[in-house]
Amino acid sequence: MILSANEAAIAQAAQALCDGQLVGLPTETVYGLAANATDDAAVAKIFVAKGRPADHPLIVHVASRDQVPLFAAQVPEFAQALMAAFWPGPLTLILPRQPGVATASAGGQGSIGLRCPSHPVAQALLQAALPLGVLGVSAPSANRFGRVSPTSAAHVKSELGPDLLILDGGDCAVGIESTIIDCTRGEPVLLRPGHITRAQIEAACGRAVLDKNSPQAVLGQPAPRASGTLESHYAPRAKVRLMSADEITHKLQALGPHANNLGLWSAKRPATDEGMGSGVLWLEQAATAEQAAHDLFSVLRDLDARGVTQIWVQLPPDTPEWEGVRDRLQRAAA
Ligand code: TXA
Ligand code: MG
């Protein structure tokens, strides 16, 4: 059931977490499927609900930096700087885990992903749950494994059914998942690009950010099991194809009147002589990376819901601010 996130609903959700139940939770990035991070049985329900393999670790959401030492055994100086700069906000840090804590959530790994969300409803829930003994909340995106992340309460309901308690906190402002920085390898390593860019990370901590596959980053390290970093992910039912604006025009013109059940997300609505016809459903791709990130997952869902069989997407420019959007698009198309 979807509850408008007022004080009573937040108290009810905090109690549900304390009782070992799942809650659909709005954050500034995407909606999460939340459980008490230190309750292994509750966390196990997340994996079942999502159909997610149990060895894919979850992010633990905390109310503030005060909870970090409960979960992380050690926090390097550069990670402290990143928390100071970006928390609360859409940044997840992978840190060495306190032995014996949140084992199920960590998928058995020796590290733990921590994030302090800025969404007022997420903050209110984390604060309300603390005195009930819920020290942190594990929450992957609230979608079935491999599918498109939800950015509204209605999306969560359509993914996970009517029985789940979902707090409605409106549409997510950011729209793509948090930037993930691995802080266990001596230098910051980018595991998943997001709203907070590589350049912002580097400026805040004064270190170069390594790519996850760079030789320095992988030297002697086991590859982390990161589902959001699998090549194929965020997949709508329709087949996604990425193209340049020119390619779109050429292909549309070639199809002509045969274009059918085709979704198109591009900057400019094609003219009739550029192949635009009644079989093409066009949605506008925003010119800024921020707005496009905000729209991305709901556009994919929307086109899916309207029954298109293919989604053609104009691939945004290969510039730093578009890294997060391009990453999600490439994996939606893989
Ligand atoms: O914005 C977000 O991060 C959203 C909202 C709900 O907070 N959450 C999210 O969770 O995207 P999820 O489970 O869909 O993606 C979490 C990613 C996965 O790629 C997971 O493998 C990685 O974080 N991760 C979590 N803990 C990790 C760890 N200890 N080591 C390496 N990767 C980890
Ligand atoms: Mg996810």
Short mmCIF file of C-alpha atoms and ligand atoms in Angstrom, two decimals, residues 50 52 140-141 143 147 149 177 192 227-228 233-234, ligand 2:
data_model
loop_
_atom_site.label_atom_id
_atom_site.label_comp_id
_atom_site.label_asym_id
_atom_site.label_seq_id
_atom_site.Cartn_x
_atom_site.Cartn_y
_atom_site.Cartn_z
CA LYS A 50 13.86 -8.65 -5.79
CA ARG A 52 18.46 -10.93 -6.47
CA PRO A 140 18.80 -1.71 -3.00
CA SER A 141 16.75 -0.03 -5.70
CA ASN A 143 12.92 -3.08 -8.68
CA ARG A 147 15.04 -4.20 -14.29
CA SER A 149 15.01 1.37 -11.09
CA GLU A 177 21.46 5.73 -8.45
CA ARG A 192 29.37 3.38 -10.52
CA SER A 227 25.14 -5.98 -9.52
CA GLY A 228 24.63 -2.39 -10.60
CA HIS A 233 21.03 -4.06 -16.17
CA TYR A 234 18.27 -1.47 -16.04
MG MG B 2 19.67 -1.51 -8.49
#
